XYZ file of C-alpha atoms in Angstrom:
125
model
C 30.237 -11.740 -9.634
C 27.667 -10.316 -7.451
C 26.704 -12.443 -4.069
C 23.650 -10.045 -3.820
C 20.605 -10.939 -5.915
C 17.841 -8.321 -6.426
C 14.168 -9.131 -8.095
C 11.066 -7.991 -8.351
C 11.379 -5.051 -10.558
C 9.056 -4.566 -13.343
C 7.010 -2.012 -15.257
C 3.945 -0.589 -12.731
C 1.496 2.045 -13.585
C 1.569 5.209 -11.476
C -0.089 4.644 -7.824
C 0.973 0.553 -7.864
C 2.948 -1.370 -6.011
C 5.937 -3.864 -6.048
C 7.924 -5.464 -3.753
C 11.897 -5.815 -4.116
C 13.933 -8.710 -2.797
C 17.705 -8.550 -2.021
C 18.820 -12.069 -1.012
C 21.971 -14.353 -1.555
C 22.720 -18.348 -1.446
C 26.080 -17.341 -0.779
C 26.305 -14.316 2.134
C 24.706 -14.103 4.903
C 22.338 -11.000 4.472
C 21.228 -11.350 8.037
C 24.383 -10.064 9.534
C 24.700 -6.824 7.755
C 23.304 -3.400 7.600
C 21.488 -3.565 4.020
C 20.852 -0.339 1.625
C 18.833 0.286 -1.285
C 20.270 2.565 -4.034
C 18.428 3.721 -6.884
C 19.811 5.379 -10.408
C 17.517 7.124 -12.550
C 18.364 7.744 -16.479
C 21.166 10.817 -16.341
C 21.072 11.041 -12.590
C 23.480 9.935 -9.392
C 22.551 7.258 -7.411
C 20.672 8.004 -4.499
C 20.125 6.294 -0.823
C 16.568 5.116 -1.009
C 16.444 3.304 2.644
C 18.564 1.108 4.941
C 17.963 -1.733 7.211
C 20.357 -2.779 10.191
C 21.531 -5.590 11.538
C 18.839 -5.421 14.602
C 16.149 -3.701 12.432
C 16.774 -0.195 12.547
C 15.519 1.735 9.345
C 16.299 4.845 7.542
C 14.487 6.390 4.463
C 14.648 9.163 1.820
C 12.135 11.925 2.358
C 11.398 11.219 -1.117
C 10.083 7.829 -0.105
C 8.880 8.579 3.354
C 5.563 6.674 4.222
C 5.288 4.930 0.626
C 8.172 2.592 1.128
C 9.169 0.154 3.723
C 12.112 -1.646 4.382
C 12.418 -5.227 6.534
C 13.923 -8.622 6.781
C 13.066 -12.206 6.556
C 15.906 -14.057 8.387
C 14.743 -17.083 7.779
C 15.135 -16.424 4.024
C 18.453 -14.230 4.101
C 16.076 -11.633 2.248
C 15.683 -8.031 2.958
C 12.482 -6.753 1.142
C 11.519 -3.028 -0.562
C 8.109 -2.973 -0.349
C 7.361 -0.108 -2.736
C 3.545 1.867 -2.712
C 1.952 4.510 -4.423
C 4.450 4.566 -7.195
C 5.362 7.639 -8.998
C 6.945 8.336 -12.286
C 9.966 9.465 -10.693
C 10.639 6.599 -8.583
C 11.956 4.844 -11.945
C 15.188 3.518 -11.882
C 17.353 0.812 -11.486
C 17.367 -0.208 -7.948
C 20.640 -2.185 -6.417
C 20.871 -3.403 -2.838
C 24.268 -3.218 -1.301
C 25.514 -4.641 2.316
C 27.701 -2.789 4.933
C 31.578 -2.961 4.972
C 31.577 -4.482 8.187
C 28.559 -6.760 10.149
C 26.534 -6.422 12.787
C 25.924 -2.635 12.785
C 23.308 -1.640 14.759
C 22.522 1.270 12.836
C 22.316 2.042 9.399
C 22.304 5.374 7.105
C 21.683 5.836 3.627
C 24.422 8.756 3.007
C 27.449 6.681 2.097
C 28.496 3.778 0.159
C 28.163 0.088 1.257
C 30.614 -2.090 0.133
C 28.804 -5.286 -1.346
C 26.521 -4.957 -4.746
C 24.076 -6.622 -6.309
C 23.653 -6.117 -9.954
C 20.464 -4.252 -9.652
C 16.493 -4.366 -11.128
C 14.762 -2.178 -13.101
C 11.482 -0.305 -12.122
C 9.802 1.357 -14.255
C 6.444 3.815 -13.497
C 4.543 4.856 -16.525
C 1.054 4.772 -17.709
């Protein structure tokens, strides 16, 4: 059973916005770097964005300037604000926690340890 739970996905028109959440009632999200990954139909998983324990962030080139990752430690939650959505942003979005806690940096270029079950994002007119 996944300890991380994603929510906020849905169907949106091109140019629209969604905010995804990654939360847990049993796992300390605040202590770990969190990675958002997406998987489009027929394609491999792609690292989209990450945020470190201290708030350092990284983004894939394809989403820079459109997506923003953030933390709310009071809610033990990481958000992915997605603006100016495009059809190519369609896919299942997963959040994952890094293998070890308290990392001051993060990368989108390697797998993380604990995964959620994903939330579907569909961008279509």
